[in-house]
PDB file of C-alpha atoms in Angstrom:
ATOM      1  CA  UNK A   1    -105.974 -30.447  -8.316  1.00 41.00           C
ATOM      2  CA  UNK A   2    -105.140 -33.185 -10.194  1.00 49.00           C
ATOM      3  CA  UNK A   3    -106.615 -31.854 -13.600  1.00 73.00           C
ATOM      4  CA  UNK A   4    -104.524 -28.634 -13.042  1.00 76.00           C
ATOM      5  CA  UNK A   5    -101.127 -30.759 -13.229  1.00 79.00           C
ATOM      6  CA  UNK A   6    -102.754 -33.049 -16.170  1.00 79.00           C
ATOM      7  CA  UNK A   7    -103.022 -28.933 -17.755  1.00 82.00           C
ATOM      8  CA  UNK A   8     -99.191 -27.879 -17.016  1.00 82.00           C
ATOM      9  CA  UNK A   9     -97.855 -32.107 -18.091  1.00 85.00           C
ATOM     10  CA  UNK A  10     -99.800 -31.760 -21.244  1.00 87.00           C
ATOM     11  CA  UNK A  11     -97.831 -28.141 -21.740  1.00 90.00           C
ATOM     12  CA  UNK A  12     -95.090 -29.043 -20.637  1.00 94.00           C
ATOM     13  CA  UNK A  13     -95.048 -32.865 -23.257  1.00 95.00           C
ATOM     14  CA  UNK A  14     -95.803 -29.502 -26.348  1.00 96.00           C
ATOM     15  CA  UNK A  15     -93.439 -27.869 -25.762  1.00 95.00           C
ATOM     16  CA  UNK A  16     -90.870 -30.382 -25.476  1.00 96.00           C
ATOM     17  CA  UNK A  17     -92.224 -31.924 -28.716  1.00 97.00           C
ATOM     18  CA  UNK A  18     -91.723 -28.703 -30.560  1.00 96.00           C
ATOM     19  CA  UNK A  19     -88.482 -28.672 -28.586  1.00 93.00           C
ATOM     20  CA  UNK A  20     -87.815 -31.192 -30.466  1.00 96.00           C
ATOM     21  CA  UNK A  21     -88.874 -31.242 -33.285  1.00 97.00           C
ATOM     22  CA  UNK A  22     -89.423 -27.570 -34.856  1.00 97.00           C
ATOM     23  CA  UNK A  23     -85.873 -27.066 -36.066  1.00 97.00           C
ATOM     24  CA  UNK A  24     -86.915 -30.809 -38.592  1.00 98.00           C
ATOM     25  CA  UNK A  25     -90.495 -28.252 -39.147  1.00 98.00           C
ATOM     26  CA  UNK A  26     -88.856 -26.079 -40.535  1.00 98.00           C
ATOM     27  CA  UNK A  27     -87.104 -28.087 -42.686  1.00 98.00           C
ATOM     28  CA  UNK A  28     -89.217 -29.321 -44.274  1.00 98.00           C
ATOM     29  CA  UNK A  29     -92.710 -27.493 -43.982  1.00 98.00           C
ATOM     30  CA  UNK A  30     -91.284 -23.375 -43.534  1.00 97.00           C
ATOM     31  CA  UNK A  31     -92.763 -20.864 -40.986  1.00 98.00           C
ATOM     32  CA  UNK A  32     -95.930 -23.156 -41.912  1.00 98.00           C
ATOM     33  CA  UNK A  33     -96.820 -25.800 -39.071  1.00 98.00           C
ATOM     34  CA  UNK A  34     -99.640 -27.240 -41.157  1.00 98.00           C
ATOM     35  CA  UNK A  35    -100.297 -30.913 -42.959  1.00 97.00           C
ATOM     36  CA  UNK A  36    -103.299 -30.060 -44.551  1.00 98.00           C
ATOM     37  CA  UNK A  37    -102.026 -27.979 -46.689  1.00 98.00           C
ATOM     38  CA  UNK A  38    -102.325 -26.536 -51.276  1.00 98.00           C
ATOM     39  CA  UNK A  39     -98.742 -26.831 -53.147  1.00 96.00           C
ATOM     40  CA  UNK A  40     -98.693 -22.948 -52.074  1.00 96.00           C
ATOM     41  CA  UNK A  41     -98.785 -21.935 -48.123  1.00 97.00           C
ATOM     42  CA  UNK A  42    -100.434 -18.259 -49.668  1.00 97.00           C
ATOM     43  CA  UNK A  43    -102.634 -20.243 -51.525  1.00 98.00           C
ATOM     44  CA  UNK A  44    -103.839 -21.964 -47.734  1.00 98.00           C
ATOM     45  CA  UNK A  45    -103.380 -17.941 -45.805  1.00 98.00           C
ATOM     46  CA  UNK A  46    -105.474 -16.697 -48.119  1.00 98.00           C
ATOM     47  CA  UNK A  47    -107.718 -19.772 -47.702  1.00 98.00           C
ATOM     48  CA  UNK A  48    -108.373 -19.457 -44.085  1.00 98.00           C
ATOM     49  CA  UNK A  49    -108.739 -14.985 -44.199  1.00 98.00           C
ATOM     50  CA  UNK A  50    -111.790 -15.763 -46.511  1.00 98.00           C
ATOM     51  CA  UNK A  51    -113.211 -18.889 -44.784  1.00 98.00           C
ATOM     52  CA  UNK A  52    -112.738 -17.192 -40.693  1.00 98.00           C
ATOM     53  CA  UNK A  53    -113.962 -13.952 -42.456  1.00 98.00           C
ATOM     54  CA  UNK A  54    -110.328 -12.181 -40.797  1.00 98.00           C
ATOM     55  CA  UNK A  55    -110.207  -8.654 -42.209  1.00 97.00           C
ATOM     56  CA  UNK A  56    -108.524  -5.754 -41.309  1.00 95.00           C
ATOM     57  CA  UNK A  57    -109.780  -3.284 -38.505  1.00 91.00           C
ATOM     58  CA  UNK A  58    -109.814  -7.093 -35.905  1.00 97.00           C
ATOM     59  CA  UNK A  59    -108.106  -8.251 -33.398  1.00 98.00           C
ATOM     60  CA  UNK A  60    -106.965 -11.598 -33.985  1.00 98.00           C
ATOM     61  CA  UNK A  61    -105.978 -14.276 -32.063  1.00 98.00           C
ATOM     62  CA  UNK A  62    -103.622 -17.138 -33.642  1.00 98.00           C
ATOM     63  CA  UNK A  63    -103.678 -19.687 -30.653  1.00 98.00           C
ATOM     64  CA  UNK A  64    -100.659 -22.681 -30.741  1.00 98.00           C
ATOM     65  CA  UNK A  65     -99.628 -20.079 -33.407  1.00 98.00           C
ATOM     66  CA  UNK A  66     -96.155 -22.278 -34.422  1.00 98.00           C
ATOM     67  CA  UNK A  67     -93.556 -19.672 -35.002  1.00 98.00           C
ATOM     68  CA  UNK A  68     -95.558 -17.139 -36.416  1.00 98.00           C
ATOM     69  CA  UNK A  69     -95.792 -17.891 -40.017  1.00 98.00           C
ATOM     70  CA  UNK A  70     -99.268 -16.895 -41.140  1.00 98.00           C
ATOM     71  CA  UNK A  71     -99.936 -14.709 -37.544  1.00 98.00           C
ATOM     72  CA  UNK A  72     -97.176 -12.968 -39.319  1.00 98.00           C
ATOM     73  CA  UNK A  73     -98.902 -12.948 -43.315  1.00 98.00           C
ATOM     74  CA  UNK A  74    -102.313 -12.129 -41.372  1.00 98.00           C
ATOM     75  CA  UNK A  75    -100.705  -8.951 -40.308  1.00 98.00           C
ATOM     76  CA  UNK A  76     -98.917  -7.929 -42.815  1.00 97.00           C
ATOM     77  CA  UNK A  77    -101.863  -8.383 -46.059  1.00 97.00           C
ATOM     78  CA  UNK A  78    -104.847  -6.499 -43.548  1.00 98.00           C
ATOM     79  CA  UNK A  79    -102.735  -4.902 -42.006  1.00 95.00           C
ATOM     80  CA  UNK A  80    -104.599  -6.141 -39.017  1.00 97.00           C
ATOM     81  CA  UNK A  81    -103.037  -6.721 -35.291  1.00 98.00           C
ATOM     82  CA  UNK A  82    -102.833 -10.247 -34.158  1.00 98.00           C
ATOM     83  CA  UNK A  83    -101.894 -11.926 -30.861  1.00 98.00           C
ATOM     84  CA  UNK A  84     -99.799 -15.873 -31.073  1.00 98.00           C
ATOM     85  CA  UNK A  85     -99.872 -17.773 -28.494  1.00 98.00           C
ATOM     86  CA  UNK A  86     -97.913 -20.765 -28.166  1.00 98.00           C
ATOM     87  CA  UNK A  87     -97.008 -22.858 -25.248  1.00 97.00           C
ATOM     88  CA  UNK A  88     -92.862 -23.703 -26.935  1.00 96.00           C
ATOM     89  CA  UNK A  89     -90.375 -20.926 -25.510  1.00 95.00           C
ATOM     90  CA  UNK A  90     -88.189 -21.596 -29.015  1.00 96.00           C
ATOM     91  CA  UNK A  91     -91.514 -21.040 -31.235  1.00 98.00           C
ATOM     92  CA  UNK A  92     -91.712 -18.065 -29.877  1.00 98.00           C
ATOM     93  CA  UNK A  93     -87.988 -16.303 -29.962  1.00 98.00           C
ATOM     94  CA  UNK A  94     -88.404 -17.310 -33.711  1.00 98.00           C
ATOM     95  CA  UNK A  95     -91.677 -16.140 -34.308  1.00 98.00           C
ATOM     96  CA  UNK A  96     -90.713 -13.369 -32.904  1.00 98.00           C
ATOM     97  CA  UNK A  97     -87.659 -12.654 -34.797  1.00 98.00           C
ATOM     98  CA  UNK A  98     -89.812 -13.880 -38.458  1.00 98.00           C
ATOM     99  CA  UNK A  99     -92.333 -10.404 -37.206  1.00 98.00           C
ATOM    100  CA  UNK A 100     -88.965  -8.407 -37.409  1.00 98.00           C
ATOM    101  CA  UNK A 101     -87.150 -10.439 -40.600  1.00 98.00           C
ATOM    102  CA  UNK A 102     -91.338  -9.576 -41.947  1.00 98.00           C
ATOM    103  CA  UNK A 103     -90.902  -5.508 -40.820  1.00 98.00           C
ATOM    104  CA  UNK A 104     -94.704  -6.795 -38.931  1.00 98.00           C
ATOM    105  CA  UNK A 105     -93.361  -6.664 -34.756  1.00 98.00           C
ATOM    106  CA  UNK A 106     -95.909  -4.078 -34.457  1.00 98.00           C
ATOM    107  CA  UNK A 107     -98.295  -5.080 -35.588  1.00 98.00           C
ATOM    108  CA  UNK A 108     -97.455  -9.009 -34.396  1.00 98.00           C
ATOM    109  CA  UNK A 109     -97.115  -9.830 -29.991  1.00 98.00           C
ATOM    110  CA  UNK A 110     -97.257 -13.788 -29.313  1.00 98.00           C
ATOM    111  CA  UNK A 111     -96.429 -15.106 -26.148  1.00 98.00           C
ATOM    112  CA  UNK A 112     -96.034 -17.703 -24.437  1.00 97.00           C
ATOM    113  CA  UNK A 113     -98.717 -19.302 -22.098  1.00 97.00           C
ATOM    114  CA  UNK A 114    -101.277 -22.606 -21.801  1.00 97.00           C
ATOM    115  CA  UNK A 115    -104.219 -21.195 -24.948  1.00 97.00           C
ATOM    116  CA  UNK A 116    -106.135 -23.078 -21.499  1.00 96.00           C
ATOM    117  CA  UNK A 117    -105.500 -20.277 -19.445  1.00 96.00           C
ATOM    118  CA  UNK A 118    -106.497 -17.460 -22.340  1.00 98.00           C
ATOM    119  CA  UNK A 119    -108.709 -15.476 -20.030  1.00 98.00           C
ATOM    120  CA  UNK A 120    -106.438 -15.227 -17.705  1.00 97.00           C
ATOM    121  CA  UNK A 121    -103.861 -14.470 -20.628  1.00 98.00           C
ATOM    122  CA  UNK A 122    -106.271 -11.639 -22.546  1.00 98.00           C
ATOM    123  CA  UNK A 123    -108.495  -9.493 -21.173  1.00 98.00           C
ATOM    124  CA  UNK A 124    -112.685 -10.967 -21.792  1.00 97.00           C
ATOM    125  CA  UNK A 125    -114.071  -9.955 -24.427  1.00 97.00           C
ATOM    126  CA  UNK A 126    -111.179  -8.758 -26.598  1.00 97.00           C
ATOM    127  CA  UNK A 127    -111.053 -10.769 -29.640  1.00 98.00           C
ATOM    128  CA  UNK A 128    -113.407 -10.301 -33.230  1.00 98.00           C
ATOM    129  CA  UNK A 129    -111.781 -13.574 -34.364  1.00 98.00           C
ATOM    130  CA  UNK A 130    -109.517 -16.548 -32.915  1.00 98.00           C
ATOM    131  CA  UNK A 131    -108.493 -18.946 -34.979  1.00 99.00           C
ATOM    132  CA  UNK A 132    -107.048 -22.583 -33.619  1.00 98.00           C
ATOM    133  CA  UNK A 133    -104.687 -23.532 -36.802  1.00 98.00           C
ATOM    134  CA  UNK A 134    -104.009 -27.881 -36.508  1.00 98.00           C
ATOM    135  CA  UNK A 135    -103.355 -27.197 -33.095  1.00 98.00           C
ATOM    136  CA  UNK A 136    -106.402 -27.500 -30.990  1.00 98.00           C
ATOM    137  CA  UNK A 137    -105.777 -31.329 -31.285  1.00 97.00           C
ATOM    138  CA  UNK A 138    -102.297 -30.479 -29.188  1.00 97.00           C
ATOM    139  CA  UNK A 139    -104.902 -29.219 -25.756  1.00 96.00           C
ATOM    140  CA  UNK A 140    -105.397 -31.845 -22.520  1.00 92.00           C
ATOM    141  CA  UNK A 141    -108.981 -30.613 -22.523  1.00 95.00           C
ATOM    142  CA  UNK A 142    -110.167 -28.830 -25.602  1.00 96.00           C
ATOM    143  CA  UNK A 143    -113.389 -28.356 -24.319  1.00 97.00           C
ATOM    144  CA  UNK A 144    -111.511 -26.197 -21.126  1.00 97.00           C
ATOM    145  CA  UNK A 145    -109.875 -24.173 -23.845  1.00 98.00           C
ATOM    146  CA  UNK A 146    -113.075 -23.504 -26.466  1.00 98.00           C
ATOM    147  CA  UNK A 147    -114.844 -22.421 -23.079  1.00 98.00           C
ATOM    148  CA  UNK A 148    -111.640 -19.963 -22.248  1.00 98.00           C
ATOM    149  CA  UNK A 149    -111.456 -18.967 -25.770  1.00 98.00           C
ATOM    150  CA  UNK A 150    -115.535 -18.101 -26.036  1.00 98.00           C
ATOM    151  CA  UNK A 151    -114.932 -16.464 -22.622  1.00 98.00           C
ATOM    152  CA  UNK A 152    -111.864 -13.867 -25.036  1.00 98.00           C
ATOM    153  CA  UNK A 153    -114.155 -13.132 -27.773  1.00 98.00           C
ATOM    154  CA  UNK A 154    -116.108 -10.480 -29.443  1.00 98.00           C
ATOM    155  CA  UNK A 155    -120.216 -10.314 -29.040  1.00 97.00           C
ATOM    156  CA  UNK A 156    -120.307 -10.776 -32.766  1.00 97.00           C
ATOM    157  CA  UNK A 157    -116.641 -11.984 -33.200  1.00 98.00           C
ATOM    158  CA  UNK A 158    -116.013 -15.617 -34.417  1.00 98.00           C
ATOM    159  CA  UNK A 159    -114.112 -19.089 -33.900  1.00 98.00           C
ATOM    160  CA  UNK A 160    -112.241 -20.913 -37.090  1.00 99.00           C
ATOM    161  CA  UNK A 161    -110.711 -24.486 -35.630  1.00 98.00           C
ATOM    162  CA  UNK A 162    -109.023 -26.826 -38.902  1.00 98.00           C
ATOM    163  CA  UNK A 163    -108.453 -29.510 -38.015  1.00 98.00           C
ATOM    164  CA  UNK A 164    -109.222 -33.134 -38.190  1.00 96.00           C
ATOM    165  CA  UNK A 165    -111.400 -35.638 -36.936  1.00 98.00           C
ATOM    166  CA  UNK A 166    -112.059 -39.924 -37.339  1.00 97.00           C
ATOM    167  CA  UNK A 167    -114.626 -41.546 -38.410  1.00 96.00           C
ATOM    168  CA  UNK A 168    -117.254 -43.055 -36.612  1.00 94.00           C
ATOM    169  CA  UNK A 169    -116.395 -46.639 -37.274  1.00 94.00           C
ATOM    170  CA  UNK A 170    -119.318 -49.548 -35.620  1.00 94.00           C
ATOM    171  CA  UNK A 171    -117.167 -52.754 -36.211  1.00 95.00           C
ATOM    172  CA  UNK A 172    -115.346 -53.860 -34.108  1.00 95.00           C
ATOM    173  CA  UNK A 173    -112.541 -54.919 -36.295  1.00 94.00           C
ATOM    174  CA  UNK A 174    -112.371 -52.602 -38.345  1.00 95.00           C
ATOM    175  CA  UNK A 175    -112.603 -49.482 -35.126  1.00 95.00           C
ATOM    176  CA  UNK A 176    -109.796 -51.698 -34.238  1.00 95.00           C
ATOM    177  CA  UNK A 177    -107.814 -51.027 -36.958  1.00 95.00           C
ATOM    178  CA  UNK A 178    -108.441 -46.983 -37.263  1.00 96.00           C
ATOM    179  CA  UNK A 179    -107.540 -46.562 -33.154  1.00 96.00           C
ATOM    180  CA  UNK A 180    -104.613 -48.261 -34.080  1.00 96.00           C
ATOM    181  CA  UNK A 181    -103.467 -45.411 -36.125  1.00 97.00           C
ATOM    182  CA  UNK A 182    -104.889 -42.701 -33.960  1.00 97.00           C
ATOM    183  CA  UNK A 183    -103.341 -43.700 -31.089  1.00 97.00           C
ATOM    184  CA  UNK A 184     -99.933 -43.978 -33.489  1.00 97.00           C
ATOM    185  CA  UNK A 185    -101.052 -40.432 -34.155  1.00 97.00           C
ATOM    186  CA  UNK A 186    -101.728 -38.602 -30.718  1.00 97.00           C
ATOM    187  CA  UNK A 187     -98.188 -40.438 -30.138  1.00 97.00           C
ATOM    188  CA  UNK A 188     -95.906 -39.698 -32.530  1.00 97.00           C
ATOM    189  CA  UNK A 189     -96.976 -35.903 -33.074  1.00 98.00           C
ATOM    190  CA  UNK A 190     -97.803 -35.032 -28.739  1.00 97.00           C
ATOM    191  CA  UNK A 191    -102.195 -34.925 -30.400  1.00 97.00           C
ATOM    192  CA  UNK A 192    -104.483 -35.780 -28.716  1.00 95.00           C
ATOM    193  CA  UNK A 193    -107.673 -36.767 -32.109  1.00 97.00           C
ATOM    194  CA  UNK A 194    -110.269 -34.571 -32.126  1.00 98.00           C
ATOM    195  CA  UNK A 195    -114.265 -36.309 -31.329  1.00 97.00           C
ATOM    196  CA  UNK A 196    -115.998 -33.816 -33.641  1.00 98.00           C
ATOM    197  CA  UNK A 197    -118.657 -34.825 -31.166  1.00 97.00           C
ATOM    198  CA  UNK A 198    -117.481 -33.372 -28.990  1.00 98.00           C
ATOM    199  CA  UNK A 199    -116.259 -30.693 -30.681  1.00 98.00           C
ATOM    200  CA  UNK A 200    -119.512 -29.373 -31.623  1.00 98.00           C
ATOM    201  CA  UNK A 201    -120.523 -29.842 -27.891  1.00 98.00           C
ATOM    202  CA  UNK A 202    -118.364 -27.956 -26.560  1.00 98.00           C
ATOM    203  CA  UNK A 203    -118.950 -25.137 -28.701  1.00 98.00           C
ATOM    204  CA  UNK A 204    -122.431 -24.518 -28.200  1.00 97.00           C
ATOM    205  CA  UNK A 205    -123.076 -24.448 -24.580  1.00 97.00           C
ATOM    206  CA  UNK A 206    -120.527 -22.053 -24.898  1.00 97.00           C
ATOM    207  CA  UNK A 207    -123.666 -20.153 -26.230  1.00 96.00           C
ATOM    208  CA  UNK A 208    -121.727 -20.158 -30.337  1.00 98.00           C
ATOM    209  CA  UNK A 209    -123.391 -20.684 -32.829  1.00 97.00           C
ATOM    210  CA  UNK A 210    -122.505 -22.566 -35.845  1.00 98.00           C
ATOM    211  CA  UNK A 211    -122.314 -20.738 -39.181  1.00 98.00           C
ATOM    212  CA  UNK A 212    -120.562 -23.928 -41.056  1.00 98.00           C
ATOM    213  CA  UNK A 213    -118.814 -27.394 -40.570  1.00 98.00           C
ATOM    214  CA  UNK A 214    -117.623 -27.822 -44.359  1.00 98.00           C
ATOM    215  CA  UNK A 215    -114.534 -30.299 -46.299  1.00 98.00           C
ATOM    216  CA  UNK A 216    -111.916 -28.007 -47.427  1.00 98.00           C
ATOM    217  CA  UNK A 217    -111.980 -26.892 -51.210  1.00 96.00           C
ATOM    218  CA  UNK A 218    -108.579 -27.800 -52.059  1.00 97.00           C
ATOM    219  CA  UNK A 219    -106.204 -30.142 -52.942  1.00 95.00           C
ATOM    220  CA  UNK A 220    -103.599 -31.643 -50.074  1.00 97.00           C
ATOM    221  CA  UNK A 221    -100.083 -31.818 -50.733  1.00 98.00           C
ATOM    222  CA  UNK A 222     -98.443 -34.129 -48.199  1.00 96.00           C
ATOM    223  CA  UNK A 223     -94.653 -33.602 -49.711  1.00 97.00           C
ATOM    224  CA  UNK A 224     -94.130 -31.854 -46.485  1.00 97.00           C
ATOM    225  CA  UNK A 225     -95.423 -34.111 -44.262  1.00 97.00           C
ATOM    226  CA  UNK A 226     -94.582 -37.746 -46.115  1.00 97.00           C
ATOM    227  CA  UNK A 227     -90.671 -34.973 -45.793  1.00 98.00           C
ATOM    228  CA  UNK A 228     -90.914 -34.388 -41.970  1.00 98.00           C
ATOM    229  CA  UNK A 229     -91.893 -37.944 -41.646  1.00 98.00           C
ATOM    230  CA  UNK A 230     -89.725 -40.045 -43.448  1.00 97.00           C
ATOM    231  CA  UNK A 231     -86.560 -36.984 -41.106  1.00 98.00           C
ATOM    232  CA  UNK A 232     -88.454 -38.858 -38.086  1.00 98.00           C
ATOM    233  CA  UNK A 233     -88.767 -42.084 -38.930  1.00 96.00           C
ATOM    234  CA  UNK A 234     -92.213 -41.729 -38.697  1.00 97.00           C
ATOM    235  CA  UNK A 235     -94.841 -45.099 -39.278  1.00 96.00           C
ATOM    236  CA  UNK A 236     -97.516 -44.888 -38.162  1.00 96.00           C
ATOM    237  CA  UNK A 237     -99.390 -47.551 -39.720  1.00 95.00           C
ATOM    238  CA  UNK A 238     -96.440 -49.962 -39.554  1.00 90.00           C
ATOM    239  CA  UNK A 239     -96.793 -52.833 -42.164  1.00 84.00           C
ATOM    240  CA  UNK A 240    -101.159 -52.094 -42.420  1.00 88.00           C
ATOM    241  CA  UNK A 241    -101.986 -50.658 -46.150  1.00 91.00           C
ATOM    242  CA  UNK A 242    -102.294 -46.924 -45.311  1.00 91.00           C
ATOM    243  CA  UNK A 243    -105.299 -46.246 -45.216  1.00 94.00           C
ATOM    244  CA  UNK A 244    -107.915 -43.162 -44.241  1.00 93.00           C
ATOM    245  CA  UNK A 245    -108.688 -42.324 -40.558  1.00 96.00           C
ATOM    246  CA  UNK A 246    -109.961 -38.936 -40.287  1.00 96.00           C
ATOM    247  CA  UNK A 247    -111.228 -36.011 -42.387  1.00 97.00           C
ATOM    248  CA  UNK A 248    -110.512 -32.704 -43.120  1.00 98.00           C
ATOM    249  CA  UNK A 249    -113.206 -30.063 -41.784  1.00 98.00           C
ATOM    250  CA  UNK A 250    -112.810 -26.661 -41.164  1.00 98.00           C
ATOM    251  CA  UNK A 251    -115.166 -24.849 -38.155  1.00 98.00           C
ATOM    252  CA  UNK A 252    -116.527 -22.349 -37.917  1.00 98.00           C
ATOM    253  CA  UNK A 253    -118.375 -20.860 -34.803  1.00 98.00           C
ATOM    254  CA  UNK A 254    -119.775 -17.698 -33.703  1.00 98.00           C
ATOM    255  CA  UNK A 255    -120.756 -15.623 -30.256  1.00 97.00           C
ATOM    256  CA  UNK A 256    -124.241 -14.159 -31.387  1.00 95.00           C
ATOM    257  CA  UNK A 257    -125.300 -11.188 -30.472  1.00 88.00           C
ATOM    258  CA  UNK A 258    -128.570 -12.020 -28.772  1.00 76.00           C
TER     259      UNK A 258
END
């Protein structure tokens, strides 16, 4: 019961966060709320389509779909059925409106729900592809989310994760310096920065096979991120000169047929 209470509390916290900041995201990020991105968001979507291996005939779940920008693009580009899930009522409303504006309502289904409970929201073995586009870090228990994702994934289907993972630091003083910034990221973005080893372990415990873990092959444009942080007075480093605390990675796992 205690764990269930924590999950509900985190879900409500994320909902409140996006109720408060979605308008600010829209004014800085547009309809694609992803911090690590090339200058052209269409390039980002095309990249995800290629690397997550999204195709026309698939059923695709965008878990943590934001205001629906990526999901609507995938639906329009591929003429594929795309499902979007978010814990924010405001984002569900905006995603449905965006789908209507782009004439893809028949291909997009957006619902309110917590991705810790995927198997209660969707049938087992439903999806060909599940994507977490800078969303898994909002989870109270990412390992539970991956366990649930594996249940609703078809045999032969795959999970694609786009997120950032802290560097491994052995020096205690430097480690504390890094952790202070990580704590600030978690606080300001209602996040729970992922651990790479824990993420891989959770995937493998659920019989998911590693396809790849790699850096992105496009140049990061920090404009939207900088504008958002400036607009909302987000200061992750304080008086310390900025430094890299993590690396952006893309991970893909497949549920093997054997």
